[in-house]
Coordinates of C-alpha atoms in Angstrom, one line a residue:
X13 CA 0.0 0.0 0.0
X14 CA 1.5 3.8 -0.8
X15 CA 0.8 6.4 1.6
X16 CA -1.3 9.2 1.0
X17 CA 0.9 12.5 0.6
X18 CA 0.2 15.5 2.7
X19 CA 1.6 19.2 2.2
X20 CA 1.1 21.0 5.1
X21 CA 1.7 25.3 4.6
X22 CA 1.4 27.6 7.7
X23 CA 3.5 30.0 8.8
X24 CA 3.3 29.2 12.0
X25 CA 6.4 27.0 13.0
X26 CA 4.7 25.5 15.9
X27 CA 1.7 24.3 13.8
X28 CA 3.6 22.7 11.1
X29 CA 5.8 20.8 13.7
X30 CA 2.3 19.5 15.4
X31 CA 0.8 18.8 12.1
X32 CA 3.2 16.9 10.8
X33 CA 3.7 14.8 13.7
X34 CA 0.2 13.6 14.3
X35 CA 0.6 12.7 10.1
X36 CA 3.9 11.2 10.4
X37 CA 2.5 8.8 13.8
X38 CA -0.4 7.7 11.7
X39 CA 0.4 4.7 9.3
X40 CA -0.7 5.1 5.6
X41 CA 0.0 9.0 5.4
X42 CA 3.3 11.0 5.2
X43 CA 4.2 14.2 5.0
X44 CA 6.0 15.1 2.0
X45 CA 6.6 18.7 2.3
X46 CA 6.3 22.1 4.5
X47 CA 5.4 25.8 3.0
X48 CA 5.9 28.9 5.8
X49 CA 3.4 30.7 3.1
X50 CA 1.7 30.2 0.0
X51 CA 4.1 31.2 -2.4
X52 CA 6.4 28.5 -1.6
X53 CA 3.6 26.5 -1.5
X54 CA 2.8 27.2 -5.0
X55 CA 6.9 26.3 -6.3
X56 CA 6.1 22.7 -4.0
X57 CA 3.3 21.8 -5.3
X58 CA 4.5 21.0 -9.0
X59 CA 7.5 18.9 -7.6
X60 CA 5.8 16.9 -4.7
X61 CA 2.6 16.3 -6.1
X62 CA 0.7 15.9 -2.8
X63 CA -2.7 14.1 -2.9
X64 CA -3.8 16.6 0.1
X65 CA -3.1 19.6 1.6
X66 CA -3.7 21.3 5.0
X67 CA -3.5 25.0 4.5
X68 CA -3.5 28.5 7.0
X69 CA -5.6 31.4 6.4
X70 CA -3.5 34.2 7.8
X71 CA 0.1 34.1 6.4
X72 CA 2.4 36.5 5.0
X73 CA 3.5 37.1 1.3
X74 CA 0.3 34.9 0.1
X75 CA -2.1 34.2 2.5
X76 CA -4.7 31.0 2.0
X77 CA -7.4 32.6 0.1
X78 CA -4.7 33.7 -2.5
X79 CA -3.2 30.1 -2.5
X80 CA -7.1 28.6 -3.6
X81 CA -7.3 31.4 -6.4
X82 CA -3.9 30.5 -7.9
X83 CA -4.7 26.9 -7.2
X84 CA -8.1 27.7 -9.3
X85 CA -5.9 29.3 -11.9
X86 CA -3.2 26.2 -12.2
X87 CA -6.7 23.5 -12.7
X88 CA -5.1 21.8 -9.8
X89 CA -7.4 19.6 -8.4
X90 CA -5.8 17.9 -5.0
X91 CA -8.2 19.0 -1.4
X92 CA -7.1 21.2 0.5
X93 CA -7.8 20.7 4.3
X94 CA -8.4 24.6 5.9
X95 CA -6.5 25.4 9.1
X96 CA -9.3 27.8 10.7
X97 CA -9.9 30.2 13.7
X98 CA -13.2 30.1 15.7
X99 CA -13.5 33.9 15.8
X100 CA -16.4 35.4 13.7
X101 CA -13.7 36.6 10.7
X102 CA -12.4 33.0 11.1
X103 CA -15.8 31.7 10.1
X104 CA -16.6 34.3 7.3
X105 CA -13.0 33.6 5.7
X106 CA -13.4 30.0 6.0
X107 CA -16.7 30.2 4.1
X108 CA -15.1 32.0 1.6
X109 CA -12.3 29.5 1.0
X110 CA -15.1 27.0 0.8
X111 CA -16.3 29.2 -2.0
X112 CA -13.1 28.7 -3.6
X113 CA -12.6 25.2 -3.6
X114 CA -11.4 23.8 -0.3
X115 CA -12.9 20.6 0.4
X116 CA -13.2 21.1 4.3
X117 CA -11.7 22.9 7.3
X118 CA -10.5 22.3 11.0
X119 CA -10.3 24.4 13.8
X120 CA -7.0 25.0 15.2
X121 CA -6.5 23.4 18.8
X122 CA -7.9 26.8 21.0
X123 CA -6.5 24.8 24.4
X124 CA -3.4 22.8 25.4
X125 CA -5.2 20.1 27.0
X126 CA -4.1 16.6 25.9
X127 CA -7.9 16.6 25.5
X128 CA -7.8 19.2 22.8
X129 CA -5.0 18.1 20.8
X130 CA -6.4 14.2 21.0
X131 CA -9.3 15.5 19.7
X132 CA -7.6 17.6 16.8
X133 CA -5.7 15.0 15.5
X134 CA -8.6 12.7 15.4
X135 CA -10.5 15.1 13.0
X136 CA -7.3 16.0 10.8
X137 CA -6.8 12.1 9.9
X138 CA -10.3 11.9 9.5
X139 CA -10.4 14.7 6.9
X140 CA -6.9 13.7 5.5
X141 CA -7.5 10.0 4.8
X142 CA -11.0 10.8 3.8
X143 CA -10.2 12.9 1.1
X144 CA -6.4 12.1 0.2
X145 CA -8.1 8.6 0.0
X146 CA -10.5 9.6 -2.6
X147 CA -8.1 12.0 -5.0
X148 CA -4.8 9.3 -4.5
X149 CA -7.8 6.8 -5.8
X150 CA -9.0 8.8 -8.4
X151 CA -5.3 9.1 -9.9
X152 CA -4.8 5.3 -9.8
X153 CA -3.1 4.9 -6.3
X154 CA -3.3 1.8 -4.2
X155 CA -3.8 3.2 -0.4
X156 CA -5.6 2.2 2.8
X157 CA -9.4 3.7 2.6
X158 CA -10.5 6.3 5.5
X159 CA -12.4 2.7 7.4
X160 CA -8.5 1.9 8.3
X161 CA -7.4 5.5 9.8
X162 CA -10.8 4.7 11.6
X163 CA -9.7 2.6 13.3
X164 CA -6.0 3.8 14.2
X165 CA -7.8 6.8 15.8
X166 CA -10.1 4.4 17.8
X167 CA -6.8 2.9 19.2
X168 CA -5.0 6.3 19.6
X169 CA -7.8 7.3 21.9
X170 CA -8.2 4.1 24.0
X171 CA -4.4 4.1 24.3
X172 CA -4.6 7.8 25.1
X173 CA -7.0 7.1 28.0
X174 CA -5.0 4.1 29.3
X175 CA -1.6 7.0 29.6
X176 CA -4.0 9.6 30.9
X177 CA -5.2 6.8 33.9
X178 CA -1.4 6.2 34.2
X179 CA -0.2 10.1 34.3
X180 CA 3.2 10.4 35.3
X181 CA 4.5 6.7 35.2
X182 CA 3.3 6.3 31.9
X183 CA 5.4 9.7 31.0
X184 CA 8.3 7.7 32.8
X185 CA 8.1 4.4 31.6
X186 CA 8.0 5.7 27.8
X187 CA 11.1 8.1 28.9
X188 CA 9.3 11.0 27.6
X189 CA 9.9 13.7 29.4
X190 CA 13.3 13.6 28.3
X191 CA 12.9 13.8 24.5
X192 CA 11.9 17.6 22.5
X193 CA 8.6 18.0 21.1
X194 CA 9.6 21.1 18.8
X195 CA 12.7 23.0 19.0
X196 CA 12.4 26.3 20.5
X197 CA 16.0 27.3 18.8
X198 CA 13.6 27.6 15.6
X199 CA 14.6 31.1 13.4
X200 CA 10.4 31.4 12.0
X201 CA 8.9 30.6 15.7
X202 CA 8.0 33.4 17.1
X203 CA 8.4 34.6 20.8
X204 CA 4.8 33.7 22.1
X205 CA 5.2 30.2 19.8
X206 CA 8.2 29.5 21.9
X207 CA 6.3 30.5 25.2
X208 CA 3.6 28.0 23.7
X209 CA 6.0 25.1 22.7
X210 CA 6.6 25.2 26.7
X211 CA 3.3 25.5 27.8
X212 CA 2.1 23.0 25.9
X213 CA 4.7 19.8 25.7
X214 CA 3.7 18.0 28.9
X215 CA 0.1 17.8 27.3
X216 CA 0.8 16.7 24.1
X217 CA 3.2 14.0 24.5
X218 CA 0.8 11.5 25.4
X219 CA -1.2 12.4 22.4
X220 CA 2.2 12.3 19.9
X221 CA 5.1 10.6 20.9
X222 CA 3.8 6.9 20.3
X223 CA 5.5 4.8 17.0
X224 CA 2.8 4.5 14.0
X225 CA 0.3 1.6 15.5
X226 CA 0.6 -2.2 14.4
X227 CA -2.3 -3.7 14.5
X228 CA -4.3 -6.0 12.1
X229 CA -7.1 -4.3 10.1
X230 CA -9.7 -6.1 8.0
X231 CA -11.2 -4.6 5.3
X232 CA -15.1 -4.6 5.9
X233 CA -17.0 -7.1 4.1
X234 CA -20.2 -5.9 1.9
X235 CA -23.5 -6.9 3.5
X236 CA -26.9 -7.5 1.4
X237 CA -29.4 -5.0 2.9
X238 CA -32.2 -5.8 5.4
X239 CA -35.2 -6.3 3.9
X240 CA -37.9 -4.1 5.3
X241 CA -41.6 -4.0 5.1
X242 CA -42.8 -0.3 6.0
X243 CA -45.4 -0.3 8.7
X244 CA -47.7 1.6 5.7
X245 CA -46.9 3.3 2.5
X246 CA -45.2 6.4 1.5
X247 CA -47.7 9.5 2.1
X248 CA -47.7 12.8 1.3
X249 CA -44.2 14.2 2.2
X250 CA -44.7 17.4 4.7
X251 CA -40.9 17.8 5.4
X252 CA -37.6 16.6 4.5
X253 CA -34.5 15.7 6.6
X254 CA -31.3 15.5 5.7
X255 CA -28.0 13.8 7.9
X256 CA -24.4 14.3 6.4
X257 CA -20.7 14.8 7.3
X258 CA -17.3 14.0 6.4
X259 CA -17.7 16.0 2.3
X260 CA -20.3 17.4 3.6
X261 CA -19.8 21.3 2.8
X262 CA -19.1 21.2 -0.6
X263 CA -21.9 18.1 -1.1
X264 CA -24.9 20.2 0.4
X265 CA -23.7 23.5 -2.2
X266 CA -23.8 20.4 -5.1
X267 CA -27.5 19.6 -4.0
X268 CA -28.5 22.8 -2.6
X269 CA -27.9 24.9 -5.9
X270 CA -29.9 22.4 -7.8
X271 CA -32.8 22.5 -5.5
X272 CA -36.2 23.5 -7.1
X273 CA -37.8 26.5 -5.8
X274 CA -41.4 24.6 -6.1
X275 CA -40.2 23.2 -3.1
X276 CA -43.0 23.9 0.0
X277 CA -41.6 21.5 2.4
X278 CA -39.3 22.6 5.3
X279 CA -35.6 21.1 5.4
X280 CA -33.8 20.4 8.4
X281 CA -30.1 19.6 7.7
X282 CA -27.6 17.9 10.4
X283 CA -24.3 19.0 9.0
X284 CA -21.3 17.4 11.7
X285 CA -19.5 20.9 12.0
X286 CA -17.9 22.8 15.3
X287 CA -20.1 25.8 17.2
X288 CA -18.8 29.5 15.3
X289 CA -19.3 28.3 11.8
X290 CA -22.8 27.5 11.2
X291 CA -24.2 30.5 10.7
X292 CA -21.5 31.6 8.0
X293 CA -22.4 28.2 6.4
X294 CA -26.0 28.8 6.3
X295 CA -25.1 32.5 4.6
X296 CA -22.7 30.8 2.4
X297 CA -25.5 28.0 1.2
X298 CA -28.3 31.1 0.7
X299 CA -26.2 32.5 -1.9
X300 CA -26.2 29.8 -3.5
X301 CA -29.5 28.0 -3.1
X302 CA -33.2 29.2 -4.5
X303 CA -34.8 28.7 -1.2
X304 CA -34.2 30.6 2.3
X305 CA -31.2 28.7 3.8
X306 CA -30.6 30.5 7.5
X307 CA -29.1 28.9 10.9
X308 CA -31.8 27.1 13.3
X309 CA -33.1 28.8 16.2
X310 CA -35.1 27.1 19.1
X311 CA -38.4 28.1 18.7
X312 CA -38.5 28.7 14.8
X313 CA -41.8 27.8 13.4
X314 CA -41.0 25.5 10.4
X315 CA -42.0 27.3 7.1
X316 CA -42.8 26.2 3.7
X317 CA -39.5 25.9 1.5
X318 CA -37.2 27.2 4.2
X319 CA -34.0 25.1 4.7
X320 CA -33.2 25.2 8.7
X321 CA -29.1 24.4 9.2
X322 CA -28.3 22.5 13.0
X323 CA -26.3 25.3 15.0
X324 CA -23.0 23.4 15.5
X325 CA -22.8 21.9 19.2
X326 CA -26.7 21.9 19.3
X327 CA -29.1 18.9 18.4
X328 CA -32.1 19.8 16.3
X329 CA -35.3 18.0 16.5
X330 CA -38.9 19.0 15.8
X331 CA -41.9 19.0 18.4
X332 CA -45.8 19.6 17.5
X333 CA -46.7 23.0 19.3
X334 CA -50.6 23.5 18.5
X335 CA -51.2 23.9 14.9
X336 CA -47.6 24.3 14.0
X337 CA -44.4 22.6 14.1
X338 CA -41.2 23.9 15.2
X339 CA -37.1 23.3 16.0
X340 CA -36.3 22.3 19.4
X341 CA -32.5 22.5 20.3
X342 CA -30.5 20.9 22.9
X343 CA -27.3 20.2 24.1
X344 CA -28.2 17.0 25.7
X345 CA -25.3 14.6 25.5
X346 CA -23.8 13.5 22.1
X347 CA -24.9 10.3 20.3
X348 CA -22.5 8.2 18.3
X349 CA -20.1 11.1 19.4
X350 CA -21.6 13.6 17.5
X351 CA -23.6 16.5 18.8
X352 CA -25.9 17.6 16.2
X353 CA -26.4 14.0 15.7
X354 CA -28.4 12.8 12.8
X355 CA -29.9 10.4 14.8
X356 CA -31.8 12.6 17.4
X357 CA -33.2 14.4 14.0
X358 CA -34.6 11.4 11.9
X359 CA -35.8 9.9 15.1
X360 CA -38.0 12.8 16.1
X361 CA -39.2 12.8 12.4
X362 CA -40.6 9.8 12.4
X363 CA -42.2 9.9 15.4
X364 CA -43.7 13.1 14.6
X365 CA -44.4 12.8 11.0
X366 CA -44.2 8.9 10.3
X367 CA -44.5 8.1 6.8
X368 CA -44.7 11.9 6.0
X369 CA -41.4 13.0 5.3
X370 CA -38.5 12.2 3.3
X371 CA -35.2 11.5 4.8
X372 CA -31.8 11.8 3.2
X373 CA -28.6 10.2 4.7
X374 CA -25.5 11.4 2.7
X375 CA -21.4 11.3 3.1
X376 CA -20.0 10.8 6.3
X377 CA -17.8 8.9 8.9
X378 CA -19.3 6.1 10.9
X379 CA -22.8 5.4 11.6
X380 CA -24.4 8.3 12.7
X381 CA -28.1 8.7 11.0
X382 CA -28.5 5.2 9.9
X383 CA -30.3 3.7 13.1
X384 CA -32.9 6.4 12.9
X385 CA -33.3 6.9 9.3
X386 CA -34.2 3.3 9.1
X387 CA -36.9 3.5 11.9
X388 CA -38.9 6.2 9.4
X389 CA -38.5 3.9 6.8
X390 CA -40.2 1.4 8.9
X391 CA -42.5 4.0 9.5
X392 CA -43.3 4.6 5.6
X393 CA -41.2 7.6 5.3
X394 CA -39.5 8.1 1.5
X395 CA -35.7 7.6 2.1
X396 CA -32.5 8.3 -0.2
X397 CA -29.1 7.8 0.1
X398 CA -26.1 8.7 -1.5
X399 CA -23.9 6.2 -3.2
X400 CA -20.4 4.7 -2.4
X401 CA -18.8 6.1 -5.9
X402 CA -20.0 9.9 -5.0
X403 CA -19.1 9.7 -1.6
X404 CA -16.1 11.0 0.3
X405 CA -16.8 8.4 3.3
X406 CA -19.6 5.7 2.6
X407 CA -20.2 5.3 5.9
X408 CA -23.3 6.5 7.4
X409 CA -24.9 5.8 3.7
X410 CA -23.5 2.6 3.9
X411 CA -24.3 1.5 7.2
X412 CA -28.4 2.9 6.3
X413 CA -28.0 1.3 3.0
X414 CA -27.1 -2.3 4.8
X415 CA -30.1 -1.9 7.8
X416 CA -32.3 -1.2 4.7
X417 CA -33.1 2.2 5.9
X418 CA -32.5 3.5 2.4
X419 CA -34.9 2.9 -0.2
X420 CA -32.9 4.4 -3.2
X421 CA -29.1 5.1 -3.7
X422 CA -28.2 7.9 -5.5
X423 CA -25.2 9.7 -7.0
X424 CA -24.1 13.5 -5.8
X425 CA -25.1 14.8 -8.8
X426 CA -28.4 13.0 -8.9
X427 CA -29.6 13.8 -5.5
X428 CA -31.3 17.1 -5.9
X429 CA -32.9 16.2 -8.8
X430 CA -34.4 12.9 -6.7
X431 CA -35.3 15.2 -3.8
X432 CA -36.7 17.6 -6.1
X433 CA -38.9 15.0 -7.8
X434 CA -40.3 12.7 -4.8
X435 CA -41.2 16.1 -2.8
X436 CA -43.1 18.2 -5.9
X437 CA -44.7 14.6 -6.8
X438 CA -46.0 13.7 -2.8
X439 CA -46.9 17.7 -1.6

């Protein structure tokens, strides 16, 4: 198997040192070279040839939205993985770079907990071997697919919690303490990135200094779906639901700009995505889309083609009030480690609207969604989901596809058009 090559560019000596260990301690991914700013990475790209890129926003000489318009401009077509802030500029930049072609983004660890950082290099192999995976295939290149890096972060955090419940032995025994994280001799870190290499190495170590895991991975074996029999037909479809994540960004502007403006039902979208950046992604999507795309609020009434996004860190779900319906939010705990979960959506669809609604489970990491969307297709609901060739992940399609949830599979570029046609047919 080859390893999926990563270019990482940010002018921040600290963050490129970090990034590139947590992709030099994962097995199947390498780093294969570091820019300090856009320009240079523009003279490394041609030369290394990565399959995926993680790039800064704010950086000298060219900054990240300048990279993504001269990567427009040179037809180059490799992801590029956004190293965001979580302030309100962060968001509305972000967005933009969205705009311009980046496949998805990840906050930059705000905390230097081992927590944090566990948690950051989690998401940044997730959204490295999710979509290196897809281009390095696409260019006829044999590497792991994102179920294996899966499952290396599954064993980075059970290990993690076994050195956190062992604290300073563990440190010991591993002769840790002893060895540099990043060198604070370095001539592009600054003063305060020194201060932070400090602050910050007795936390991440844990997290970082293990060798790439051995383990032995078996590649998940096809299953012919359940067969279900709805508890009564399909009805008249009063509102749609919709669960995605990993690909999700750019997926939801594919369907969403496609959408017919006949639409009357409401739309209730779980997109997996951090609290600061959901309402700039509803904005984003309304520039784009024929109907009214705006963030969820607790309390909204649900209104005729109005597209309702889940606030990130917030489960949505809908509750009768009187004549009407409208969004409940919560921050309850998270299910299948997600909060919005897909799940708590479709599940209080069915329940509230049975076999009136349609529900769409699309891209994404693991299983969340697929539970639930299958109990309103046991309910009668109309169900679609997208297909293993279109997806970044076929995961939670896969998983709903396989419990028999899904009535239909559909390519990307199909799916609005399917949506479009099952909700003007069944208003």
């Amino acid at each position: 198997m080859e390893d999926i090559s990563v270019l990482i560019c940010d002018d921040s000596a600290l963050m490129r040192n970090l990034i590139g260990r947590i992709i030099d301690g994962t097995e199947g991914m390498k780093v294969v070279g570091k820019a300090m700013n856009g320009q240079f990475a523009v003279e490394k790209v041609p030369l290394l040839k990565p399959d995926v890129m993680v790039l800064d926003i704010e950086m000298p000489v060219m900054n990240g939205i300048e990279f993504l318009k001269k990567r427009k401009e040179n037809k180059w077509d490799f992801p590029v993985i956004i190293l965001s802030s979580v302030a309100t500029e962060g968001a509305a930049v972000t967005m933009q770079a969205l705009e311009l072609g980046a496949a998805d983004f990840i906050t930059k660890p705000n905390g230097s907990t081992s927590a944090d950082l566990s948690s950051v290099a989690d998401r940044l192999t997730e959204l490295i071997s999710s979509y290196g995976c897809q281009y390095a295939r696409r260019h006829g290149r044999d590497v792991y697919p994102p179920e294996f890096f899966y499952q290396q972060a599954k064993m980075r955090r059970a290990e993690h919690l076994v050195a956190e419940k062992k604290g300073g032995d563990f440190l010991k025994d591993k002769d840790i303490s002893s060895r540099p994280l990043f060198s604070s001799r370095s001539s592009t870190a600054t003063l305060s990135e020194r201060t932070s290499i400090s602050s910050i190495s007795n936390s991440v170590r844990p997290v970082l200094d293990t060798k790439k895991p051995s383990f032995t991975w078996t590649p998940p074996t096809k299953k012919d779906p359940v067969v279900i029999t709805p508890m009564r037909q399909g009805g008249r479809i009063e509102i749609i639901a919709i669960g995605i994540s990993t690909g999700g960004p750019n997926a939801l502007r594919e369907v969403f700009k496609d959408l017919d403006p006949k639409i009357k039902q409401p739309i209730l979208v779980v997109q997996h995505m951090p609290a600061g950046f959901t309402t700039e992604f509803a904005n984003s999507l309304n520039r784009i889309c024929p109907l009214q795309v705006q963030e969820a609020n607790d309390g909204d009434v649900l209104k005729a083609g109005n597209i309702y996004i889940a606030p990130g860190n917030y489960h949505i779900y809908v509750e009768k009030k009187g004549f009407n319906y409208v969004v409940r939010l919560s921050q309850a705990e998270q299910r299948n480690g997600h909060r919005p979960s897909a799940d708590v959506l479709f599940e209080s669809v069915a329940k509230e609207f049975q076999n009136r609604a349609l529900g769409v489970i699309m891209t994404g990491m693991g299983r969340d969604g697929a539970a639930e969307i299958t109990e309103m297709r046991k309910q009668g609901a109309w169900t679609l989901g997208q297909d293993e060739s279109s997806s970044v992940v076929y995961g939670m399609p896969k998983v709903a596809w396989e419990l028999g949830g899904v009535q239909k599979q559909v390519g990307l570029k199909e799916m609005a058009s399917n949506i479009n046609k099952l909700a003007i047919e069944h208003a």
